[in-house]
GROMACS .gro file of C-alpha atoms in nm:
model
  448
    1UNK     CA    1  -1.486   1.422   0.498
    2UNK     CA    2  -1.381   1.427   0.831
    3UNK     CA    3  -1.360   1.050   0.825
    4UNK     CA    4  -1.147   1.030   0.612
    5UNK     CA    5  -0.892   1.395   0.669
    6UNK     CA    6  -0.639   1.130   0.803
    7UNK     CA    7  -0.559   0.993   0.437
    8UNK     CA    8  -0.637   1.260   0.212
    9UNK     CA    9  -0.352   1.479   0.425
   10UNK     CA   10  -0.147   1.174   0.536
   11UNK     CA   11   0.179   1.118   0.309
   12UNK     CA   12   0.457   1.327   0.077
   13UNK     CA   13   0.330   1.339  -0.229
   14UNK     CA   14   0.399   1.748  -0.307
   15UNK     CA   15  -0.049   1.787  -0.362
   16UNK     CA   16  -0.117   1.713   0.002
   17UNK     CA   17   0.162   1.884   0.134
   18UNK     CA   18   0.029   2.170  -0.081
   19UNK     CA   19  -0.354   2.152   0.082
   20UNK     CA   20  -0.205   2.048   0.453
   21UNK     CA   21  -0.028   2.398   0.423
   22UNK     CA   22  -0.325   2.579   0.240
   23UNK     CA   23  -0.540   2.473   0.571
   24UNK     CA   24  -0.260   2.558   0.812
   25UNK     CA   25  -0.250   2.904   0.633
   26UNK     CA   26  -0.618   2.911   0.607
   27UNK     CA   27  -0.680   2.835   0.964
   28UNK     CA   28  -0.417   3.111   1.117
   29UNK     CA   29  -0.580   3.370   0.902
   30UNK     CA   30  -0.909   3.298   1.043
   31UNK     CA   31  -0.726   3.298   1.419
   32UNK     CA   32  -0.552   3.625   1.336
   33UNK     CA   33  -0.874   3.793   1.139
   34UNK     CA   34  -1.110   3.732   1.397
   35UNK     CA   35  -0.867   3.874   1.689
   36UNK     CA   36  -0.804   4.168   1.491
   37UNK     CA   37  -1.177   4.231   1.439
   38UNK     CA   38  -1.257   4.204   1.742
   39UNK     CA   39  -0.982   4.441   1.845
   40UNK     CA   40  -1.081   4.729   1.652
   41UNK     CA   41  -1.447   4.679   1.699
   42UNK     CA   42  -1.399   4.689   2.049
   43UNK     CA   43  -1.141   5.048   1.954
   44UNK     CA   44  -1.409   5.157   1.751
   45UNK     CA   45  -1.269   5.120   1.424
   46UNK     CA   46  -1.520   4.956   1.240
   47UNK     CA   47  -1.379   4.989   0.905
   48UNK     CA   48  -1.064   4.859   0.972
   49UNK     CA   49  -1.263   4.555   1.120
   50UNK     CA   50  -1.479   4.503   0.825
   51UNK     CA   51  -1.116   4.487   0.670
   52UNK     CA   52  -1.026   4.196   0.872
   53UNK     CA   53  -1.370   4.037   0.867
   54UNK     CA   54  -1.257   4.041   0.514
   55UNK     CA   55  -0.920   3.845   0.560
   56UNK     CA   56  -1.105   3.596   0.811
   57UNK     CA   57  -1.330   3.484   0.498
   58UNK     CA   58  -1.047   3.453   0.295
   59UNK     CA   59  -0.900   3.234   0.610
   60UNK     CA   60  -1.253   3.015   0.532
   61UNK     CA   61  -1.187   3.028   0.158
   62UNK     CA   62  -0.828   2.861   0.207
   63UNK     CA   63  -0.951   2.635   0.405
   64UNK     CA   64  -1.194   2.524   0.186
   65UNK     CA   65  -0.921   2.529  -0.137
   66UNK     CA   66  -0.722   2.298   0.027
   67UNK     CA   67  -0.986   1.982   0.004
   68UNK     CA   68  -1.183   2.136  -0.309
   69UNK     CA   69  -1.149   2.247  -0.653
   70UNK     CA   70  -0.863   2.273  -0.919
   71UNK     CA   71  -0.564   2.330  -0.640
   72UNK     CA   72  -0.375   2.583  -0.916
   73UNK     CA   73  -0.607   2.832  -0.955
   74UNK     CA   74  -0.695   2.836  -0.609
   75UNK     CA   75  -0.316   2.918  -0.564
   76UNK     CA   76  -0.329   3.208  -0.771
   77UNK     CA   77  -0.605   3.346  -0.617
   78UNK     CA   78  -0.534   3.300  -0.241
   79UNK     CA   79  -0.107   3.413  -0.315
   80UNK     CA   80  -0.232   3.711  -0.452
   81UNK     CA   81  -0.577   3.791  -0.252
   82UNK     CA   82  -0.326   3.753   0.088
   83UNK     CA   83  -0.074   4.007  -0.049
   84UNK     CA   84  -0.326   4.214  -0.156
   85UNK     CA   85  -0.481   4.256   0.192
   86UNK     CA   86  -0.188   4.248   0.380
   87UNK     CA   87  -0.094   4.558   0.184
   88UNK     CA   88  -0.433   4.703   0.209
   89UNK     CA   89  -0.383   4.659   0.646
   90UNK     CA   90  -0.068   4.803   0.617
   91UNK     CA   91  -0.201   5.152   0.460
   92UNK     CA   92  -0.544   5.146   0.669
   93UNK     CA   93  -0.495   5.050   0.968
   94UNK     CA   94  -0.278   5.285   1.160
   95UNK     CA   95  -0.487   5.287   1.496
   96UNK     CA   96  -0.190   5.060   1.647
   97UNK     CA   97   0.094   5.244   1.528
   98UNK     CA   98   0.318   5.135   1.812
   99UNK     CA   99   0.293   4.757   1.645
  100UNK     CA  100   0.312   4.919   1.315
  101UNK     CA  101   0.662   4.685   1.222
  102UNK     CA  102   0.538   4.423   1.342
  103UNK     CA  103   0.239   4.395   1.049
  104UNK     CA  104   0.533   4.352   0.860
  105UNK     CA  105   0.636   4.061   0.945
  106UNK     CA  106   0.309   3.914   0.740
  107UNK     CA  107   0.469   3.933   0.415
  108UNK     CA  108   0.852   3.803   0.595
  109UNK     CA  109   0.616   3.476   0.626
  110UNK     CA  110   0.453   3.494   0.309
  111UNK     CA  111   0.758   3.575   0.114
  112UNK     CA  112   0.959   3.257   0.297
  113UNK     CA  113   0.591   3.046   0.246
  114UNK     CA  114   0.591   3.088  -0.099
  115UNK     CA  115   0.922   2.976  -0.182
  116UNK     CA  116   0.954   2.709  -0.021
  117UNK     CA  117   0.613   2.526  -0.051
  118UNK     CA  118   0.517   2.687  -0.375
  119UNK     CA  119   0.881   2.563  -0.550
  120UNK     CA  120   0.701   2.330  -0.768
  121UNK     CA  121   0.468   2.539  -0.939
  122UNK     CA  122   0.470   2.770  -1.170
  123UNK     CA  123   0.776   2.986  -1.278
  124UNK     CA  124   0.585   3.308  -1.181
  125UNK     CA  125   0.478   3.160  -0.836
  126UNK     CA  126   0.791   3.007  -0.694
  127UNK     CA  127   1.009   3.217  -0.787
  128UNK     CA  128   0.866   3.594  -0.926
  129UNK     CA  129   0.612   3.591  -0.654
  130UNK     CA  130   0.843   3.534  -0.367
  131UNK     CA  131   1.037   3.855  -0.510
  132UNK     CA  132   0.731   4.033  -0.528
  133UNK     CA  133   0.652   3.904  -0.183
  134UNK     CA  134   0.991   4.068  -0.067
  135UNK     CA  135   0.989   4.398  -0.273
  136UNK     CA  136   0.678   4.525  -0.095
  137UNK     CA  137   0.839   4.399   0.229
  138UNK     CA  138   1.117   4.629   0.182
  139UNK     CA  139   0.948   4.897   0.053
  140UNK     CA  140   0.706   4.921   0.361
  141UNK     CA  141   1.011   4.855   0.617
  142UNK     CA  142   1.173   5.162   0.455
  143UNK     CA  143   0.889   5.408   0.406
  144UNK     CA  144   0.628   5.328   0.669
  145UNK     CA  145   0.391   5.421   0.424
  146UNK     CA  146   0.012   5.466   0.553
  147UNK     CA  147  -0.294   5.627   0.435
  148UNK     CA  148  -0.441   5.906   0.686
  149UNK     CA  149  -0.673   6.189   0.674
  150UNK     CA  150  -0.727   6.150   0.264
  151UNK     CA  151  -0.301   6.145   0.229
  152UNK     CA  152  -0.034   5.896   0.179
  153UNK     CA  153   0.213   5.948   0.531
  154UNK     CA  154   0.585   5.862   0.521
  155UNK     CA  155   0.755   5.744   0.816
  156UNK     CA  156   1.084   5.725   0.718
  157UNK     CA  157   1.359   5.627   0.979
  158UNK     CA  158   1.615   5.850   1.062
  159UNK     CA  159   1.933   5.640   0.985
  160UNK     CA  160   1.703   5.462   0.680
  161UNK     CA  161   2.082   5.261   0.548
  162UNK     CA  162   2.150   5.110   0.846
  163UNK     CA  163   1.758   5.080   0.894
  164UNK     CA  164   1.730   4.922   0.516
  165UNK     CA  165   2.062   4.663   0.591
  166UNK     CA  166   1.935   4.536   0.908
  167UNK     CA  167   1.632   4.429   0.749
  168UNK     CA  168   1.743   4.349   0.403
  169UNK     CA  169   2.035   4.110   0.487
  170UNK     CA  170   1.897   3.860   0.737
  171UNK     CA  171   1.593   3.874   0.479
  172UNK     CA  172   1.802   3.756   0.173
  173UNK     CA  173   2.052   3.542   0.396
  174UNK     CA  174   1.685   3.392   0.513
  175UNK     CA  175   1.563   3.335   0.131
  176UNK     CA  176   1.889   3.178   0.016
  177UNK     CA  177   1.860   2.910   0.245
  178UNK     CA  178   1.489   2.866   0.214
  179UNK     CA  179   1.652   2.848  -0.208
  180UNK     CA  180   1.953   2.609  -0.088
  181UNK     CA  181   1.694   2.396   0.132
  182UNK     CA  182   1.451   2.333  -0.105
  183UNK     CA  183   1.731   2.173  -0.343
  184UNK     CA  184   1.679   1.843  -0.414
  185UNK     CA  185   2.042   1.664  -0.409
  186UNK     CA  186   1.962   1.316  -0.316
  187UNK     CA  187   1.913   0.977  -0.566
  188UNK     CA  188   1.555   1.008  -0.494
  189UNK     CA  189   1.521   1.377  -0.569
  190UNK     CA  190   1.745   1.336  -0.910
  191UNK     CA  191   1.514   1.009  -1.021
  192UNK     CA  192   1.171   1.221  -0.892
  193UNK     CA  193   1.332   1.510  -1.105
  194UNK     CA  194   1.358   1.320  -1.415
  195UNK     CA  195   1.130   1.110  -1.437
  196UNK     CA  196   0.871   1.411  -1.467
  197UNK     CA  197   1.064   1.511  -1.783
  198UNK     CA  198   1.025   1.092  -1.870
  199UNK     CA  199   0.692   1.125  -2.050
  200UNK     CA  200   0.781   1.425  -2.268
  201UNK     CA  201   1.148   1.319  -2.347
  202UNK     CA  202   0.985   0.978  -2.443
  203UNK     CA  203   1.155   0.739  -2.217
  204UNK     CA  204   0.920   0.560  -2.115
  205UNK     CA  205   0.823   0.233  -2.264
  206UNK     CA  206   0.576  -0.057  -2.227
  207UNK     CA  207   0.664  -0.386  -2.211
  208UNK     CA  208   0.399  -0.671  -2.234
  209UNK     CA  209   0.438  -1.038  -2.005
  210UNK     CA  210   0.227  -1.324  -2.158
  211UNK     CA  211  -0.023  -1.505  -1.913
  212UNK     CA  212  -0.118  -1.883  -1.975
  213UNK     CA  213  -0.366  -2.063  -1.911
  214UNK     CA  214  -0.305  -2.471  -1.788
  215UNK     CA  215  -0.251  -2.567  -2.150
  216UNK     CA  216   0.005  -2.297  -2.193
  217UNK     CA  217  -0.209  -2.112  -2.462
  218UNK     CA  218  -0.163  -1.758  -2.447
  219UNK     CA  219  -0.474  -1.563  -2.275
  220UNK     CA  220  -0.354  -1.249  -2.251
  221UNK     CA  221  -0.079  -0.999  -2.112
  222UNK     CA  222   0.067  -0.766  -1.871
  223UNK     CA  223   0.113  -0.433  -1.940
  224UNK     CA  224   0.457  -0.339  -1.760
  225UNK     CA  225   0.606   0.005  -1.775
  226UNK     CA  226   1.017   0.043  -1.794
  227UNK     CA  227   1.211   0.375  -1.832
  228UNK     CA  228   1.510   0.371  -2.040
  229UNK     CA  229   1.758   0.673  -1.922
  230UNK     CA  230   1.981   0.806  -2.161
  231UNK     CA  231   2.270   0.845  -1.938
  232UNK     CA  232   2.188   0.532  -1.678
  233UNK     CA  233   2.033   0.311  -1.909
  234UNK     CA  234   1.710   0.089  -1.745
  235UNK     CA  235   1.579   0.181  -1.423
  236UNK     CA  236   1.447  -0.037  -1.260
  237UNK     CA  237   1.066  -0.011  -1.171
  238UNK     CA  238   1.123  -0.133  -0.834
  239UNK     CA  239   1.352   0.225  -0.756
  240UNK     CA  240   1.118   0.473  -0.982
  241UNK     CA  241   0.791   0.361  -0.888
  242UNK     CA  242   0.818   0.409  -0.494
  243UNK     CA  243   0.955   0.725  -0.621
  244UNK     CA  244   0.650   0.810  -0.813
  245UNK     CA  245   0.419   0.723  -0.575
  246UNK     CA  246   0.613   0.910  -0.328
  247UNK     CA  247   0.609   1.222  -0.535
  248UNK     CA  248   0.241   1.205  -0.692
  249UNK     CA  249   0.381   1.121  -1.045
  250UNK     CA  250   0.219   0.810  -1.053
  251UNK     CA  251  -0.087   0.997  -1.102
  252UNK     CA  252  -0.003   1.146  -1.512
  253UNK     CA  253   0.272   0.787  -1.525
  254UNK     CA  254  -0.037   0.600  -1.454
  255UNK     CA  255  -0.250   0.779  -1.711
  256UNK     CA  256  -0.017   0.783  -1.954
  257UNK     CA  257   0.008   0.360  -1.948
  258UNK     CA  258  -0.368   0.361  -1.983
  259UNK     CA  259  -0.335   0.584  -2.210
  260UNK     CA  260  -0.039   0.370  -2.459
  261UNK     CA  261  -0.176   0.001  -2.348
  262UNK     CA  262  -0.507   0.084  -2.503
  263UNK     CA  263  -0.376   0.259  -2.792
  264UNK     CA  264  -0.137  -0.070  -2.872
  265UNK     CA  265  -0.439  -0.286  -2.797
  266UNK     CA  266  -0.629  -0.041  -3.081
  267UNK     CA  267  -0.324  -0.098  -3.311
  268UNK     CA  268  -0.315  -0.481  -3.278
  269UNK     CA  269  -0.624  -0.521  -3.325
  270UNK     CA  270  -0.655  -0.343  -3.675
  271UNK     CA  271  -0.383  -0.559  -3.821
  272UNK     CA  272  -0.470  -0.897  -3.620
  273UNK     CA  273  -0.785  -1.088  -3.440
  274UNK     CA  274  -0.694  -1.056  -3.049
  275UNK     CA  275  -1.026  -1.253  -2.971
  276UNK     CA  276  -1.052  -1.238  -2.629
  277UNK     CA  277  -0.689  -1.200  -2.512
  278UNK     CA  278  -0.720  -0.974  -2.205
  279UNK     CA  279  -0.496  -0.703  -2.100
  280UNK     CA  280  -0.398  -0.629  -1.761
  281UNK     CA  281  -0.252  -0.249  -1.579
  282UNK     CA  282  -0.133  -0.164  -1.279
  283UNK     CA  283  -0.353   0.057  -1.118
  284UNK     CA  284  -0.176   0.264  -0.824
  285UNK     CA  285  -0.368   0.315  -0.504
  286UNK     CA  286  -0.297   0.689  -0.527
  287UNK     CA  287  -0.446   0.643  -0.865
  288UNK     CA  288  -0.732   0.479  -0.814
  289UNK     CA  289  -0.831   0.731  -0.545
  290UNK     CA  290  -0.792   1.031  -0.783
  291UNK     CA  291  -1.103   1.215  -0.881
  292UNK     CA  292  -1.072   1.158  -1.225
  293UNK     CA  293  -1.003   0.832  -1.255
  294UNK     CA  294  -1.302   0.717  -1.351
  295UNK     CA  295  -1.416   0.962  -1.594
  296UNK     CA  296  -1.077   0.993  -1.781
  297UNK     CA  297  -1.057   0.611  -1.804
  298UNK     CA  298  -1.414   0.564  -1.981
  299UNK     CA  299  -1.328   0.855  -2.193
  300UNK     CA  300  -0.976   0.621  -2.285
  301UNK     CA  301  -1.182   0.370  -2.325
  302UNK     CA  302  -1.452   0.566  -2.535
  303UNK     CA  303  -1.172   0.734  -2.774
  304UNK     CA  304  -1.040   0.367  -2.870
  305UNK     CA  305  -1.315   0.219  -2.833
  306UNK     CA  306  -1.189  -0.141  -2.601
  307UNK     CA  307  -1.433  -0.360  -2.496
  308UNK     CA  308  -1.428  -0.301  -2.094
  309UNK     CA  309  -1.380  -0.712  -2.092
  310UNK     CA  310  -1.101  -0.683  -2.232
  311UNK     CA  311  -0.917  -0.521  -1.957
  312UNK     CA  312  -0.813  -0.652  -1.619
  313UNK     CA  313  -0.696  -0.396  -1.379
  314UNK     CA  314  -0.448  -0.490  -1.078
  315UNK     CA  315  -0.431  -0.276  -0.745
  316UNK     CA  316  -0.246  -0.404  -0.464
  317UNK     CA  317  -0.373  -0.541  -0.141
  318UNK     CA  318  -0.235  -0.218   0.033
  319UNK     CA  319  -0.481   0.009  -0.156
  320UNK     CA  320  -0.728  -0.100   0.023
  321UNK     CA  321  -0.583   0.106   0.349
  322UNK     CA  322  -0.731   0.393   0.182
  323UNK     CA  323  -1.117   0.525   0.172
  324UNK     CA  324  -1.245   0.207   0.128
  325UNK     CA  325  -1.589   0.320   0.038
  326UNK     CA  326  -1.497   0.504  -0.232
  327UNK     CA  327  -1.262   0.258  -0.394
  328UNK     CA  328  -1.514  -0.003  -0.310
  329UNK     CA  329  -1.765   0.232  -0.572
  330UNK     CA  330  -1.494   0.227  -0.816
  331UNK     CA  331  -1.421  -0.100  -0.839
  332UNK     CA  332  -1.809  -0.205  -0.873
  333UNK     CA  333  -1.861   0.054  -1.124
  334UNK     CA  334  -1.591  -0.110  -1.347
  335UNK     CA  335  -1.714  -0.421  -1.266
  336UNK     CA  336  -2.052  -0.320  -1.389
  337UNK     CA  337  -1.909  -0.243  -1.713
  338UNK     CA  338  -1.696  -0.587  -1.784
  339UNK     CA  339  -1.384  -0.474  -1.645
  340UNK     CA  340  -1.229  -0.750  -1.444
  341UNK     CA  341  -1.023  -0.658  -1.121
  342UNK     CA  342  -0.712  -0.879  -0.986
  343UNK     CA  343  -0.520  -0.820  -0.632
  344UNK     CA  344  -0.099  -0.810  -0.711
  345UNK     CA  345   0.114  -0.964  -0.483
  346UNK     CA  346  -0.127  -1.178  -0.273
  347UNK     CA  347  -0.013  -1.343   0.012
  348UNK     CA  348   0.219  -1.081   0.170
  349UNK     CA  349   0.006  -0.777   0.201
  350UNK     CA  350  -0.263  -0.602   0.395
  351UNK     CA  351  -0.535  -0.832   0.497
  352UNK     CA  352  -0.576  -1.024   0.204
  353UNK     CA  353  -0.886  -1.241   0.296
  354UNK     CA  354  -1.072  -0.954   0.419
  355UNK     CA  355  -0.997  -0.785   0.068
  356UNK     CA  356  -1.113  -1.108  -0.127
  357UNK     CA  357  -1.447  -1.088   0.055
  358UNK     CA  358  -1.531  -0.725   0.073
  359UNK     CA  359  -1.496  -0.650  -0.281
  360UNK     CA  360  -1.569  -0.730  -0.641
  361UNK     CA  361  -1.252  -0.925  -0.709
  362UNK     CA  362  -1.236  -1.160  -0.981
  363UNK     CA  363  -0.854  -1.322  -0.974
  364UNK     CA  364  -0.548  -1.310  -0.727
  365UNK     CA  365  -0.231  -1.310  -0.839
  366UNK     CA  366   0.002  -1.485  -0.549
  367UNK     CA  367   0.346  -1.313  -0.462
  368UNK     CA  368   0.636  -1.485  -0.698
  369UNK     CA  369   0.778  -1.480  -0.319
  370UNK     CA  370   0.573  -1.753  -0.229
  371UNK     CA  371   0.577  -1.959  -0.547
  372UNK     CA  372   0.952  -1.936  -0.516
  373UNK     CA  373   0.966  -2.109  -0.201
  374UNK     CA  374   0.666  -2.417  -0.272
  375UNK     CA  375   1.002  -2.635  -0.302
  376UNK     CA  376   1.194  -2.499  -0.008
  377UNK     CA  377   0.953  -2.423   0.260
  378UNK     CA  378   0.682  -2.630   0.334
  379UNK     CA  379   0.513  -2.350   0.487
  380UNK     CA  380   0.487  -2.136   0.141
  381UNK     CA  381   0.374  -2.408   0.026
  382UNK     CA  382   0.080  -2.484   0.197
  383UNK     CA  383  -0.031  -2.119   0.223
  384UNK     CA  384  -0.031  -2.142  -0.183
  385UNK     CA  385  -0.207  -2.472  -0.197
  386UNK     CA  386  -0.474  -2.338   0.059
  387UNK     CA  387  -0.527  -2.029  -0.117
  388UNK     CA  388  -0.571  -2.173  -0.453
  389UNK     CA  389  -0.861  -2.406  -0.267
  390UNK     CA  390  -1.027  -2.115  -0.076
  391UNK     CA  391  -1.025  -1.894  -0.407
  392UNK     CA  392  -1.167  -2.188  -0.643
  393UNK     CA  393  -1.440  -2.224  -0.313
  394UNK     CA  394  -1.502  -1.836  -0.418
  395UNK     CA  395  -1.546  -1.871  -0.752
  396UNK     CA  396  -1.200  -1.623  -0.808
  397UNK     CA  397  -0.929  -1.717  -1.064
  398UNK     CA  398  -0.591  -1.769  -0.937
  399UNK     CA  399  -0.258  -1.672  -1.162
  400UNK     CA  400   0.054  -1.766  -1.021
  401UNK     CA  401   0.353  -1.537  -1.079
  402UNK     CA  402   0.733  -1.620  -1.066
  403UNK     CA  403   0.703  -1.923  -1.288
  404UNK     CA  404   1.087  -1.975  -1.416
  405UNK     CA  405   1.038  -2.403  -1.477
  406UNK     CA  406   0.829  -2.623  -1.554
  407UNK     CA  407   0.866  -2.810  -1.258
  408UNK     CA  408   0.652  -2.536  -1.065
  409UNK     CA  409   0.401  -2.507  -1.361
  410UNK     CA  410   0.337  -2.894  -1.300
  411UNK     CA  411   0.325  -2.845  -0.947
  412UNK     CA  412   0.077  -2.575  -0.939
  413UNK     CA  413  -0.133  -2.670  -1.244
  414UNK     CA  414  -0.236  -3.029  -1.061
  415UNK     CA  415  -0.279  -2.814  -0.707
  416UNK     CA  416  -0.533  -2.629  -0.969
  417UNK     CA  417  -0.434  -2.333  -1.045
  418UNK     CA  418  -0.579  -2.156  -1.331
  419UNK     CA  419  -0.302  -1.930  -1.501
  420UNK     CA  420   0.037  -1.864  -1.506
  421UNK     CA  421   0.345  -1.613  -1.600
  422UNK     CA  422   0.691  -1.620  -1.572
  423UNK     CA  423   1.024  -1.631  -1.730
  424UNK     CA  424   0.940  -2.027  -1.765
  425UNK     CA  425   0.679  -1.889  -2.088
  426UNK     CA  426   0.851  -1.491  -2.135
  427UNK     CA  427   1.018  -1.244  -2.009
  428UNK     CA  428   0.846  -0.901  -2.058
  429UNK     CA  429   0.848  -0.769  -2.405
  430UNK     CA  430   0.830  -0.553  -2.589
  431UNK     CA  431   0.580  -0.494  -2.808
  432UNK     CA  432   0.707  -0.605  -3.159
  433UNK     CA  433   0.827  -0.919  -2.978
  434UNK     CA  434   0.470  -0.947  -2.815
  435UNK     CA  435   0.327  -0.950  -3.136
  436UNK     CA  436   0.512  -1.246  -3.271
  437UNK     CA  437   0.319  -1.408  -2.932
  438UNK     CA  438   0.013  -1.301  -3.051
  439UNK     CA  439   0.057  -1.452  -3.399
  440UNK     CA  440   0.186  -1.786  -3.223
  441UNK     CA  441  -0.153  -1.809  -3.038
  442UNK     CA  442  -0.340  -1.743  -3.316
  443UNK     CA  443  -0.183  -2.002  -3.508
  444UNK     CA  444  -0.228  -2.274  -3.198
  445UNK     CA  445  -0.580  -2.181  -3.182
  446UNK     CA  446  -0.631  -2.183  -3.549
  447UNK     CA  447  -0.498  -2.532  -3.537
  448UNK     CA  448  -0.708  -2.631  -3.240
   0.00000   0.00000   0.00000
């Protein structure tokens, strides 16, 4: 755990934000219980420290929330469990009444806290809660209320207006810029914005890229996701995805086009033989790492009931910058089951040999980057033709991407490669126009 605190805190995505500010929170009411505590032990107030040996275990408790457990029910409990003391300290413990304002400025925090890092939650949290948050402030600010000697005690100020406006407007002035900050105005924030609606407002689609084999017979396809706005037409996947990843999207995107590739596999195959045409998804680093990938995949798999072999999942050579162990485990466990694995993009990423050797990686697809430039730069080339050797020396299937003539199919096929897809065979599809594919490889191999 500690190992590893660097990545599972490290980046924007709005969940670790969330638990990097559920520690932070966690960790300063630990600091402030213990002081307190110690304070009034020290006073002789031992209740009131058994009160803030109360709030220091809920300081533990956060801290704990923000690596463990579902993350939204831990919200509810620690948002309300912190008001709920805070109010209790501001009745009960009156042995510092000097410092008495200054308890208040607990909830100032908490009401600021909550709307701006809990803006993406709930309705009730980001926005009712903060009210609440601010309500009590006031009320406290204005009354001085405290329990003593069996009573409630008022300790209202003298000139409570001018008391009440000095406090109330810099609060609210405060709050409507935490509520003007945390607007999201830029491209990125619109797209981010959207695209969570994409799913539900069904406009996202999948469209499928044929692979080939050296005789050009059809051996399976890519499963590529596009996102057809109704205002801005297609978007391209190379300005939404960053996006997604950015904003932990690509976590429901990504199961969501598990979800629709196996249920079109399911649908093809009631109506036509697929054999053994293989199917291959994207598989996000962020996605991969999740804690339920694995179990929600094999229950995908389960519900359709796909062969594992008949999937090929690709990750990118940069996953691998995460916990390696565990995606190491999750990639043999797949393996184990049939469940072929391919690195995206090779050539131009994070230390591709070392990712070729450490794991159970059965094909490499190299960068259309590279293939692009066999013709131009002799240096692309022979990083292509050497790979292609070193992976055939490994026993791993190479698939060359970015084929858009046959000139580099030629090329490539007699340097050995193994498969190939392009724009030379297709352009992604979609899936009625995939299916006339399938049908045209079932006829060649009906033929054969």
């Amino acid at each position: 755990m500690v190992k590893n605190l660097p990545f599972m805190l490290k980046g924007d995505s709005p969940e670790k934000k969330l638990r990097l500010t559920l520690m932070i929170a966690g960790v300063s009411s630990i600091v402030a219980g213990i002081y307190m505590a110690l304070l009034n032990l020290a006073s002789g107030q031992d209740s009131i420290a058994f009160l803030y040996c109360l709030t220091t275990t809920l300081g533990f408790y956060t801290v704990i929330a923000a690596f463990y457990g579902n993350l939204n029910r831990n919200l509810y409990i620690i948002t309300h469990a912190l008001l709920f003391s805070i109010v209790l300290l501001f009745l009960l413990d009156n042995g510092h009444l000097a410092a008495k304002h200054s308890e208040y400025n607990y909830l100032i925090a908490l009401t600021i806290g909550a709307a701006l890092v809990l803006r993406q939650q709930s309705v009730y949290l980001s926005k009712l809660f903060p009210i609440i948050c601010l309500m009590v402030y006031l009320f406290f600010i204005s009354t001085g209320l405290t329990w003593q000697r069996g009573n409630f005690q008022l300790n209202i100020p003298q000139e409570p207006s001018f008391y009440i406006v000095n406090c109330l407007v810099p609060i609210v002035a405060l709050l409507l810029t935490v509520f003007t900050s945390r607007g999201d105005y830029s491209e990125t924030d619109l797209i981010k914005r959207e695209l969570s609606y994409a799913i539900e407002k069904q406009q996202l689609d999948l469209y499928y890229q044929p692979q080939v084999d050296s005789e050009k017979r059809l051996i399976g396809f890519e499963a590529l996701l596009r996102w057809k706005h109704p205002a801005k037409g297609f978007i391209s996947p190379e300005v939404f995805i960053p996006v997604a990843e950015k904003s932990g999207l690509i976590i429901d995107i990504g199961k969501w086009v598990m979800e629709r590739t196996l249920q079109q596999i399911s649908d093809w195959d009631r109506e036509h033989n697929l054999r053994d045409l293989v199917f291959s998804i994207n598989i996000s680093p962020l996605q991969l790492i999740h804690r339920d990938f694995t179990h929600d995949t094999l229950l995908t798999l389960s519900h359709y009931k796909i062969r594992p072999e008949r999937l090929k999942f690709e990750i990118t050579e940069t996953t691998f910058i995460y916990d390696q162990k565990r995606i190491g485990d999750v990639i043999n466990h797949f393996s184990q089951l049939g469940i072929k694995w391919a690195i995206d993009d090779f050539g131009v990423g994070y230390s591709s040999l070392k990712s070729i050797s450490d794991f159970a990686i059965d094909d490499i697809k190299i960068d259309k980057s590279l293939i692009m430039q066999i013709f131009k730069n002799e240096s692309s080339a022979i990083v292509v033709q050497k790979t292609i050797e070193l992976s055939r020396e490994m026993g791993i299937k190479v698939l060359a991407e970015g084929i858009e003539s046959e000139e580099y199919f030629t090329y490539l096929r007699d340097k050995g490669c193994h498969l190939f897809q392009g724009y030379h065979f297709a352009r992604p599809l979609p899936a009625t126009d995939a299916l006339a594919w399938i049908k045209k490889g079932s006829k060649m191999r009906s033929v054969e």
